[in-house]
Coordinates of C-alpha atoms and ligand atoms in Angstrom, one line a residue:
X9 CA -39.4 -184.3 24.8
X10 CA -39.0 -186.9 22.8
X11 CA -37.8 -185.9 19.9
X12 CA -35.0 -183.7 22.1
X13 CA -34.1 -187.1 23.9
X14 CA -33.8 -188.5 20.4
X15 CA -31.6 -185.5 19.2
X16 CA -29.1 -185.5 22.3
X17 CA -28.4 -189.5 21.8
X18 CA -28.0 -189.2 17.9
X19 CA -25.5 -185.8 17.9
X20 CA -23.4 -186.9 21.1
X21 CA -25.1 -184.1 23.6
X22 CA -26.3 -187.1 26.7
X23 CA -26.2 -190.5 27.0
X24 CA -27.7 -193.5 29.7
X25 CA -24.8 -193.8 32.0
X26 CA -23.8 -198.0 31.6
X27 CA -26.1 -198.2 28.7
X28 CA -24.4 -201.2 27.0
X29 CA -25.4 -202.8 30.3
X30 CA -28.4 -202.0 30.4
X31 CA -28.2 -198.5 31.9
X32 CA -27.9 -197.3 35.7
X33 CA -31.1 -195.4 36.1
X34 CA -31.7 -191.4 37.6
X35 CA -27.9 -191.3 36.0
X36 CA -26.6 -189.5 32.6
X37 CA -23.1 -189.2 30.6
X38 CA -22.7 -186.0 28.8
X39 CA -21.1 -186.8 25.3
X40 CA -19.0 -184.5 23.2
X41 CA -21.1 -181.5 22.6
X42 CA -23.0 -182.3 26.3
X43 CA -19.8 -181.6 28.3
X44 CA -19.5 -178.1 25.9
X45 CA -23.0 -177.0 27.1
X46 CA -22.7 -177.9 30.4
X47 CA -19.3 -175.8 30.8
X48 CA -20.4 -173.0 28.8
X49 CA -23.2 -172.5 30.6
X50 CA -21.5 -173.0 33.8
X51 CA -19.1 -170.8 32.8
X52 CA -22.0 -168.0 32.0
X53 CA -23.1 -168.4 35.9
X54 CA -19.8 -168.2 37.0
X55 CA -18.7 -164.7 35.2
X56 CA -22.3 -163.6 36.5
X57 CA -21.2 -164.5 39.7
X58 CA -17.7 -164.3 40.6
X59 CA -16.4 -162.1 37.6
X60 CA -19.1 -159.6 37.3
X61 CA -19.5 -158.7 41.5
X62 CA -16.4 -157.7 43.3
X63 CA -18.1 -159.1 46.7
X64 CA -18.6 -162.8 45.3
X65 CA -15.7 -165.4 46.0
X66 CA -15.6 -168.9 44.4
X67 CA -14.9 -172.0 46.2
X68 CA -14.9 -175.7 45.3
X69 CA -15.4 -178.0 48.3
X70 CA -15.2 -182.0 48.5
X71 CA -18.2 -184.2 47.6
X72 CA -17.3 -186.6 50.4
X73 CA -18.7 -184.7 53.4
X74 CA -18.4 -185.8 57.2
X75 CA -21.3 -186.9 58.5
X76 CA -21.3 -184.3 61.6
X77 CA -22.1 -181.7 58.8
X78 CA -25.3 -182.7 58.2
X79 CA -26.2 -183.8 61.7
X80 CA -26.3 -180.1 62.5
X81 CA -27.5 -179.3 59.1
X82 CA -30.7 -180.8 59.8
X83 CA -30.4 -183.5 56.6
X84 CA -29.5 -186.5 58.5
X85 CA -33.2 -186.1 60.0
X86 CA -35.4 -184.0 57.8
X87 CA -33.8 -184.6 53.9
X88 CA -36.5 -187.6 53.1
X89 CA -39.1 -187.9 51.2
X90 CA -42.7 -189.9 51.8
X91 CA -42.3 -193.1 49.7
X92 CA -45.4 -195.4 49.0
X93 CA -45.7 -198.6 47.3
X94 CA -48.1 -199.4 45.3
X95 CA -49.4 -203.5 46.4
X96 CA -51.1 -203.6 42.6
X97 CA -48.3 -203.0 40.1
X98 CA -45.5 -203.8 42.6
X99 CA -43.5 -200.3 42.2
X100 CA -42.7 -197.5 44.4
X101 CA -43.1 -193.6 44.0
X102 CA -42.2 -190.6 45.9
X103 CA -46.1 -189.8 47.5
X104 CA -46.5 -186.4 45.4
X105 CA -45.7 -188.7 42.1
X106 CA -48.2 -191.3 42.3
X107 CA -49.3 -192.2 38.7
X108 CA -52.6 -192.1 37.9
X109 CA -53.2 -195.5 36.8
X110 CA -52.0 -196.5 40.4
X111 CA -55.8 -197.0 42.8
X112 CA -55.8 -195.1 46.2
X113 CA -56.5 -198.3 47.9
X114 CA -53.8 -199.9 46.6
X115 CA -51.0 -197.6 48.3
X116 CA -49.4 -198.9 51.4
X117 CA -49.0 -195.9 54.6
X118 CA -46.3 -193.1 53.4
X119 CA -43.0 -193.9 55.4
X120 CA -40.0 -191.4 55.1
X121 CA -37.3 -192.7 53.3
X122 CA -33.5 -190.4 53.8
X123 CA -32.3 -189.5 50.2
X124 CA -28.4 -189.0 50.9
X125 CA -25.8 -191.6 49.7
X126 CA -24.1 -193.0 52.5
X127 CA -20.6 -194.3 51.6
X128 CA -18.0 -196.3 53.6
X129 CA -14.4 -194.4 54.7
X130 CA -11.2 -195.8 55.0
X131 CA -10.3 -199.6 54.8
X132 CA -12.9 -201.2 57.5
X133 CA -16.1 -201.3 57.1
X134 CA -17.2 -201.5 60.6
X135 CA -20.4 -199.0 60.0
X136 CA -18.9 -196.2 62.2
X137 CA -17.0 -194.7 59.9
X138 CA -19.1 -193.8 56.5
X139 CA -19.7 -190.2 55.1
X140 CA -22.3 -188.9 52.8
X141 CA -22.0 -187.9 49.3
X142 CA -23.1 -184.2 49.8
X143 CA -27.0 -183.7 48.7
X144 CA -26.0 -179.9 47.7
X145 CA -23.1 -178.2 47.5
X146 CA -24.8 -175.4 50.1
X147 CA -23.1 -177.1 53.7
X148 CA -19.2 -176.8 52.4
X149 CA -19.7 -173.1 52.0
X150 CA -21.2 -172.9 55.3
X151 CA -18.1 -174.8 57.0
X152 CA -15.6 -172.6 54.6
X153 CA -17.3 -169.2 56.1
X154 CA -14.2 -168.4 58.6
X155 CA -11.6 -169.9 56.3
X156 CA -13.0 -167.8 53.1
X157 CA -13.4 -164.3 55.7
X158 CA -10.0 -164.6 57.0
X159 CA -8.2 -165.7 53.4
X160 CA -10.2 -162.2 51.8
X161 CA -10.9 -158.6 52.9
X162 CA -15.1 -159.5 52.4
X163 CA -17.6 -157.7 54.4
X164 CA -20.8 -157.2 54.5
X165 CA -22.7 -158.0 52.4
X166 CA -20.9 -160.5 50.1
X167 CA -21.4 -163.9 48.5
X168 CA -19.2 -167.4 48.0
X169 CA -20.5 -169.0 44.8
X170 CA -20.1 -173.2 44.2
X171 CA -20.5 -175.2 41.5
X172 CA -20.5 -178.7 42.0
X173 CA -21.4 -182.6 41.8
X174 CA -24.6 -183.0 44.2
X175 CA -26.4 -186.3 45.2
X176 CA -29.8 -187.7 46.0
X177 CA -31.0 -191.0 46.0
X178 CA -34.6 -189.4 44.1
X179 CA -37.3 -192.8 44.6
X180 CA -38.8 -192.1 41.5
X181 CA -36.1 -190.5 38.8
X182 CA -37.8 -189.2 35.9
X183 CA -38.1 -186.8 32.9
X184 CA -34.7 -187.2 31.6
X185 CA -32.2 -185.2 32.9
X186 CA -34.9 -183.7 35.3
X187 CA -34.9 -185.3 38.2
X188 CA -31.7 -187.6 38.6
X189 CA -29.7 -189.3 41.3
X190 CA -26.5 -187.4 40.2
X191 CA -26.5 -183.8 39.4
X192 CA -25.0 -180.2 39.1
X193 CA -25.8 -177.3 41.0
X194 CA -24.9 -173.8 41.0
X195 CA -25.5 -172.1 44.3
X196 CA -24.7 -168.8 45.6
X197 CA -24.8 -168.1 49.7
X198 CA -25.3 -164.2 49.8
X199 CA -24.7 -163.0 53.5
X200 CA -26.1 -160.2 54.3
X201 CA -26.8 -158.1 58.1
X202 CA -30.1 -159.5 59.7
X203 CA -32.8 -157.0 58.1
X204 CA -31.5 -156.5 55.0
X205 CA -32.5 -160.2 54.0
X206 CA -35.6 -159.3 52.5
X207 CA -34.6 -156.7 50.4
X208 CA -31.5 -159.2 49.1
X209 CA -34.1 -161.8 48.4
X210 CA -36.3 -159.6 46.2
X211 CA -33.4 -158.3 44.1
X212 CA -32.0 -161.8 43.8
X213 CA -35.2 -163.2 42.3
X214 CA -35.1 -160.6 39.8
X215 CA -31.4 -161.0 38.8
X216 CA -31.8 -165.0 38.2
X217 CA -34.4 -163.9 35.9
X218 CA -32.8 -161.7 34.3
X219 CA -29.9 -164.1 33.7
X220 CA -32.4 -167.5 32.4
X221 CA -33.6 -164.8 30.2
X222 CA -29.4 -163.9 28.8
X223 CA -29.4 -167.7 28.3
X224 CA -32.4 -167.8 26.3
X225 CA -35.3 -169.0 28.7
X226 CA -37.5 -166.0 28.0
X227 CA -38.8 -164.4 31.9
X228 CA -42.3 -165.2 30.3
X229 CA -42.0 -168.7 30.2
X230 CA -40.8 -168.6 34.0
X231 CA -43.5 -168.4 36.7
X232 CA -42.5 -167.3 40.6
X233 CA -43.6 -170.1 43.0
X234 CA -44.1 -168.2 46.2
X235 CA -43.9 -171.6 48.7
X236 CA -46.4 -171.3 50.8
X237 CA -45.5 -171.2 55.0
X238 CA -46.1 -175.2 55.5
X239 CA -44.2 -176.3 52.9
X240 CA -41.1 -174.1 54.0
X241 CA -37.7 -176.2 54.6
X242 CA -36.6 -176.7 58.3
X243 CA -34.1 -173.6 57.5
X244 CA -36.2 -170.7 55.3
X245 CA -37.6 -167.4 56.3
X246 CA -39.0 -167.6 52.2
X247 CA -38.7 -169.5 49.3
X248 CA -39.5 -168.1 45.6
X249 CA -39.2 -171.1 42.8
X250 CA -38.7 -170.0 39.5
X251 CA -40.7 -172.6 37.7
X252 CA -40.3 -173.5 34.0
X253 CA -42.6 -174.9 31.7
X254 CA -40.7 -178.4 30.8
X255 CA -41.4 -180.5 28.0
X256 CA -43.4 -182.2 31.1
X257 CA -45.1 -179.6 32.6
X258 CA -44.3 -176.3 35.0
X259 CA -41.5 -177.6 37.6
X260 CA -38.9 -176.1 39.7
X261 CA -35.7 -174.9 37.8
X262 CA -34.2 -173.2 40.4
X263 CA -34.8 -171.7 43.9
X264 CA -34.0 -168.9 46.0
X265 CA -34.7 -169.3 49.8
X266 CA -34.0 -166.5 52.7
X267 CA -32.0 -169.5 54.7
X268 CA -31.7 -166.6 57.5
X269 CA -29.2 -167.2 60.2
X270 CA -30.0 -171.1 60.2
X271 CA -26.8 -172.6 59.1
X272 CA -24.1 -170.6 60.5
X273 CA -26.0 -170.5 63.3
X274 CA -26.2 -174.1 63.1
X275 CA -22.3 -174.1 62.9
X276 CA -21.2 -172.0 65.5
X277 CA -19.9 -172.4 68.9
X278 CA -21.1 -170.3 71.6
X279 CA -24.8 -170.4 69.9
X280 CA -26.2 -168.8 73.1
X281 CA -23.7 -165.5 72.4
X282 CA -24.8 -164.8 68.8
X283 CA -28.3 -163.6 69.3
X284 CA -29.4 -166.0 66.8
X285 CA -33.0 -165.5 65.3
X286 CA -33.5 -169.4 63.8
X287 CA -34.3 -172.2 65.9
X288 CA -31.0 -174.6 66.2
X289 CA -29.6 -177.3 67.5
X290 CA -27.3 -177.4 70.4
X291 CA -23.8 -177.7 68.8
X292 CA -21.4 -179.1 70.9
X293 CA -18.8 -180.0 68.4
X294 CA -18.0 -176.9 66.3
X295 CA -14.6 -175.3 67.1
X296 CA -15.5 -171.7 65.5
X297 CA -18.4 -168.9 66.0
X298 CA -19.3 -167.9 62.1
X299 CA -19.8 -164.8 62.8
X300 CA -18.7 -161.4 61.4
X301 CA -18.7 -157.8 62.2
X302 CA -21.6 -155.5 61.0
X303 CA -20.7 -152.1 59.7
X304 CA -21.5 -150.5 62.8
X305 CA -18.9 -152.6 64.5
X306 CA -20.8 -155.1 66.4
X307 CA -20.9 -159.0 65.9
X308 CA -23.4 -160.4 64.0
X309 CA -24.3 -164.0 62.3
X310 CA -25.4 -162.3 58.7
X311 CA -28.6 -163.9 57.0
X312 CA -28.1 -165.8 53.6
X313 CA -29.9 -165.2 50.5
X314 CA -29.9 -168.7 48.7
X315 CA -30.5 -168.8 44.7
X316 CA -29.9 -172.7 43.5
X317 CA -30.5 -173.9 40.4
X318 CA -29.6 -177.2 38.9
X319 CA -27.3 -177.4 35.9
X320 CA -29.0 -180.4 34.3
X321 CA -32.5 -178.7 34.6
X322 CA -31.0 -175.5 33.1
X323 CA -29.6 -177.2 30.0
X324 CA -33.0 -179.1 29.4
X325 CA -34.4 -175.6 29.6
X326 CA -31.9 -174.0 27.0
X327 CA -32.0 -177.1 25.0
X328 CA -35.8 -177.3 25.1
X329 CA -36.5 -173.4 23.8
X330 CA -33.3 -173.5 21.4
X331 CA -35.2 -177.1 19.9
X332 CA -37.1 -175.7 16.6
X333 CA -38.8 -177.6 13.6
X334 CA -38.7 -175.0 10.5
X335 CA -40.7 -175.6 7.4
X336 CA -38.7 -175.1 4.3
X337 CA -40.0 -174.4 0.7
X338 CA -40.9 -177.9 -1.1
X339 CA -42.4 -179.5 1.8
X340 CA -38.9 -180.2 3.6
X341 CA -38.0 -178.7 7.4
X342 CA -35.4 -178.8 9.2
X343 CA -34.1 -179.1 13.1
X344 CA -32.3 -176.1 14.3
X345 CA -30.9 -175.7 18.0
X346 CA -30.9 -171.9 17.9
X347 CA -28.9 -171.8 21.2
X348 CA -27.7 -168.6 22.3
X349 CA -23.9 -168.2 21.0
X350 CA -22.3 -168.3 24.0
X351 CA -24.0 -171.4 25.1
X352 CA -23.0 -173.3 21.2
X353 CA -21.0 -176.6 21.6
X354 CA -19.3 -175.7 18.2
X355 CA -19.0 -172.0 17.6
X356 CA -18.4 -172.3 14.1
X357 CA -17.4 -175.6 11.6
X358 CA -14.9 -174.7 8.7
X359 CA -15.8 -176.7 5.7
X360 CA -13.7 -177.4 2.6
X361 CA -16.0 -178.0 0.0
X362 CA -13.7 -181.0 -1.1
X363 CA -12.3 -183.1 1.4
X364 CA -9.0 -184.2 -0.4
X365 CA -7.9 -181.0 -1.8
X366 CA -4.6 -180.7 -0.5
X367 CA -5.2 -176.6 -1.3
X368 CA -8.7 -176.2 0.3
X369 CA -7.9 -178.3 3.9
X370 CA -4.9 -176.2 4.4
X371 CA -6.6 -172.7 3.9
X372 CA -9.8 -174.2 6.0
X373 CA -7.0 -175.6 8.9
X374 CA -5.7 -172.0 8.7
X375 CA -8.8 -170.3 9.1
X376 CA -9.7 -172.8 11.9
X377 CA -6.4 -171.8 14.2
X378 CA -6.8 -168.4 13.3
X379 CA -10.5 -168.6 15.2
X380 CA -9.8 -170.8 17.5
X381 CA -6.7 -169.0 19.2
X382 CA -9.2 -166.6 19.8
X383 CA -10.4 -169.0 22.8
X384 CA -14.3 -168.2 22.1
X385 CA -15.0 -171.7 22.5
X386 CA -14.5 -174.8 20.0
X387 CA -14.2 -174.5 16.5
X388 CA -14.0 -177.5 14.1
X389 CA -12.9 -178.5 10.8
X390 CA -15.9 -180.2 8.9
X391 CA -13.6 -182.6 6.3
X392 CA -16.4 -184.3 4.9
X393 CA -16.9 -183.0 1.5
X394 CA -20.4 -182.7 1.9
X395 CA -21.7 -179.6 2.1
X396 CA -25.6 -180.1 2.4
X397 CA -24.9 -182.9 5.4
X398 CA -22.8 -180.5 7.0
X399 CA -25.2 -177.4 7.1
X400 CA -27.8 -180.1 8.3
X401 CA -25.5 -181.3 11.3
X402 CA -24.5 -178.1 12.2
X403 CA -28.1 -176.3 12.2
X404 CA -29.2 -179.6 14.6
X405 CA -26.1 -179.4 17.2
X406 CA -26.7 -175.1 17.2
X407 CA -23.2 -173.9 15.3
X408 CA -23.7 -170.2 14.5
X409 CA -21.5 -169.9 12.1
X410 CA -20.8 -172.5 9.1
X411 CA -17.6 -170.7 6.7
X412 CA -17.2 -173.1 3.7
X413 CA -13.4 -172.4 2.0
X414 CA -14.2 -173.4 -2.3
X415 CA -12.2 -172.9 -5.5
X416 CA -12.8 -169.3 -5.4
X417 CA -11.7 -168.7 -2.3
X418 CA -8.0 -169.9 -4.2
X419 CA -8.9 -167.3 -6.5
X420 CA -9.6 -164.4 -4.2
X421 CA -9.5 -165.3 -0.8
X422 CA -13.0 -165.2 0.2
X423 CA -15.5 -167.3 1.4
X424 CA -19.1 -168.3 2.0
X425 CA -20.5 -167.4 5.5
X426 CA -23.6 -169.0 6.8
X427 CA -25.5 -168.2 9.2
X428 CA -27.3 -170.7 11.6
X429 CA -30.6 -168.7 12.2
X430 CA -31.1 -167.0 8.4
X431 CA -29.2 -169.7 6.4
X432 CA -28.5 -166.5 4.7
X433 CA -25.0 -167.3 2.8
X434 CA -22.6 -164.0 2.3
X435 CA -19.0 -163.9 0.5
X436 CA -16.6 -162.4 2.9
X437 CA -12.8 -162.4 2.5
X438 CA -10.8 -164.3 5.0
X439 CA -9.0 -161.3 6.7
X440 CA -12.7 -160.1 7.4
X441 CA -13.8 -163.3 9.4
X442 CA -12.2 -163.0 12.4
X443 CA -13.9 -159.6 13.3
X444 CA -17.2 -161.4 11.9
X445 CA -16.6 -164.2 14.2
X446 CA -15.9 -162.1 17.3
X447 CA -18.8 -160.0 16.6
X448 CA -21.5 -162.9 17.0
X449 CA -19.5 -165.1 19.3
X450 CA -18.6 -162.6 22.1
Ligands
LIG511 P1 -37.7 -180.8 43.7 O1 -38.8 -180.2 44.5 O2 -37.9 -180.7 42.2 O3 -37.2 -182.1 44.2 P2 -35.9 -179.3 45.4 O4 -36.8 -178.2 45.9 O5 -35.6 -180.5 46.3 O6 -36.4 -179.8 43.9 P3 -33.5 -177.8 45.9 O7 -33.2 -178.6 47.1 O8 -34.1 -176.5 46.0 O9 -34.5 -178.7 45.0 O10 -32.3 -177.8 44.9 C1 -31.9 -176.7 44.1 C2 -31.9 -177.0 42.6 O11 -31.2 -178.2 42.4 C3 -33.3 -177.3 42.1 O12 -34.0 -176.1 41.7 C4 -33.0 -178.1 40.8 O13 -32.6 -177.2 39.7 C5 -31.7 -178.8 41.3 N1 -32.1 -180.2 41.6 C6 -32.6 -180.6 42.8 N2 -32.8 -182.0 42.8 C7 -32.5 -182.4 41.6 C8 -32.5 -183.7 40.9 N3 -32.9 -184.8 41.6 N4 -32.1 -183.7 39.6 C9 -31.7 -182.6 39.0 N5 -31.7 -181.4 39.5 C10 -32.0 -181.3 40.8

């Protein structure tokens, strides 16, 4: 882990948010090549999502979320965790993250402590009028449900897909960009008719593994968490955690829950109408029943398949299996991010092998707008004249493809590819690149 935390400081991939004063803890800044991860792999859940299923619509809600919401959701009650303090070193953990060095006897009772971030609205602060930084992106689809069935011809079953800003106040942030007070999650609501719900689950669990895997978290270095009955949320029929093996140990990276009818049920008007199966609060506030109609014709409130997973855990987990130490010949190694392709910051550098000839930089510029106008994803022009540095910066930030533009290439209009993984170097002439690139990019 540490020589990961050390790599995504010194290349620009994640920073301590305020560090100059001092650092804002559980919170991160994602530099230059952090902010091209974090889309690109965003942008892989998305197409996997939205583009690839004709039943999946996108939405992106507000942050700010009125408090009502999650009365009925159940997190203005149940979303705490037990804190302790510990009366011998002075500090305070979550009561599942004790540290050893910390004695039994020295840990006060466990009291529940709310994690949501509770923010004033409007010009007075008279504390009636607050609303909550939304602890998962999860609620907005559930109040969108009638707006998002009557803006699209969706039936039965089909799925809204968010990604978004989410916020706990975690008492004991840790791990990096684990566990952190800000975060990103990608969630999918699948609805699906009551009894087809267990079915859905199973085949979800086995897609999200399949996509980790596209990413380059291999399935055998996932294990399925089956959570057992008493340590179900308020709202799930199931829960399977896909659980990763960190740099810190085996801990959740994402998880898919059966949230059955709970939340629309939770709502709705008219609860006593909808047959519900979950057990829900009386809601007298709600001016719409979220319900739909079955295939059969009659009304139903459909069952939601749940897979969440967090977008800062899933980037330690790409960045974590990508992070390799190589021995090279004559005692020397080097630090290769072999990140899947589609996942690179940099797609491919284009390197003049002398940084003020006026002849090279012009061809390498060309080369560079030729590539990039193929919108794969950022390519650069690496003007530093030094080739050995460059190879080295590129292998460590994961840029498949280095093309170095020399005097021969002025001669016959080719050029050296390297490639990331092999550091095999081929000559290839320039018109053949582009198809070179597209091949290993796309
Ligand atoms: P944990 O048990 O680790 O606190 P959780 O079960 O509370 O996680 P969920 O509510 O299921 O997490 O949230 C779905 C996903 O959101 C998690 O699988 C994780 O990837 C991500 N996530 C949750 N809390 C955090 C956090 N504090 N920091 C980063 N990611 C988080």
């Amino acid at each position: 882990m540490e020589e990961l935390v050390a790599l995504c400081k010194r290349r620009g991939f994640i920073f301590q948010s305020a560090e100059i004063y001092g650092g804002l803890q559980g919170v991160y800044d994602f530099g230059p090549l952090g902010v091209e991860l974090k889309n690109n792999l965003k942008s892989a859940w998305w197409k996997s999502m939205v583009y690839e299923n004709d039943n999946i619509e996108g939405l992106d809600a507000s942050i700010l979320t009125n408090s009502i919401v999650l009365d009925y959701s159940g997190h203005t009650e149940t979303f705490s965790d037990p804190m302790v303090d510990c009366k011998s070193c002075g500090l305070r953990f979550r009561e599942d993250q004790v540290p050893k060095s910390c004695k039994k006897e020295d840990l006060t009772e466990p009291r529940q402590f709310n994690l949501m971030f509770k923010t004033n609205i409007g010009p007075i602060d008279d504390g009636n009028s607050y609303a909550y930084l939304r602890p998962e992106t999860a609620q907005q689809i559930f109040t969108n449900f009638k707006n998002i069935l009557d803006s699209t011809s969706s039936s039965l079953p089909f799925g809204i897909a968010q990604i978004g800003k989410a916020f706990r106040n975690e008492i004991t942030p840790r791990n990096f960009i684990f566990r952190v007070r800000e975060f990103e999650q990608m969630e999918l609501e699948y609805f699906v008719a009551p009894g087809d719900d267990d079915d859905a689950h199973t085949s979800w669990v086995q897609k999200r593994l399949n996509w980790w895997e596209k990413q380059g978290v291999p399935i055998n270095n996932i294990e399925l968490y089956e959570v057992p009955t008493d340590e179900l949320a308020h709202y799930s029929k199931r829960t399977v955690d896909l659980m990763y093996k960190f740099p810190h140990g085996l801990e959740e990276l994402e998880g898919i829950a059966n949230r059955t009818d709970f939340d629309l049920g939770s709502h709705s008007k008219k609860q006593s109408e909808l047959n519900l199966h979950a057990k829900v609060k009386l809601n007298k506030d709600s001016n719409s029943k979220l319900s739909i109609k079955n295939n059969d014709g009659a009304m139903v409130v459909p069952f939601v398949i749940e897979p969440s997973a967090g977008v800062e855990r899933g980037m330690l987990a790409v960045l974590n299996e990508a992070f390799t130490i190589e021995n090279l010949p004559e005692n020397k190694s080097r630090i290769v991010l072999k990140l899947k392709a589609h996942l690179a910051p940099i797609k491919a550098a284009i390197i003049p092998l002398k940084k003020n000839d006026e002849k090279l930089v012009d061809l390498a510029k060309n080369i560079k707008s030729t590539l990039q106008e193929l919108a794969l994803g950022r390519v650069v022009l690496e003007n530093t004249g030094n080739i050995g540095k460059s190879y080295r910066k590129h292998d460590e930030i994961g840029t498949p493809l280095c093309i170095t533009v020399d005097f021969e290439t002025l001669e016959n209009n080719s050029v050296t590819v390297r490639d990331r993984d092999s550091m095999q170097q081929e000559r290839l002439d320039i018109k053949d690149i582009k198809n070179l690139f597209e091949e290993k990019i796309k």
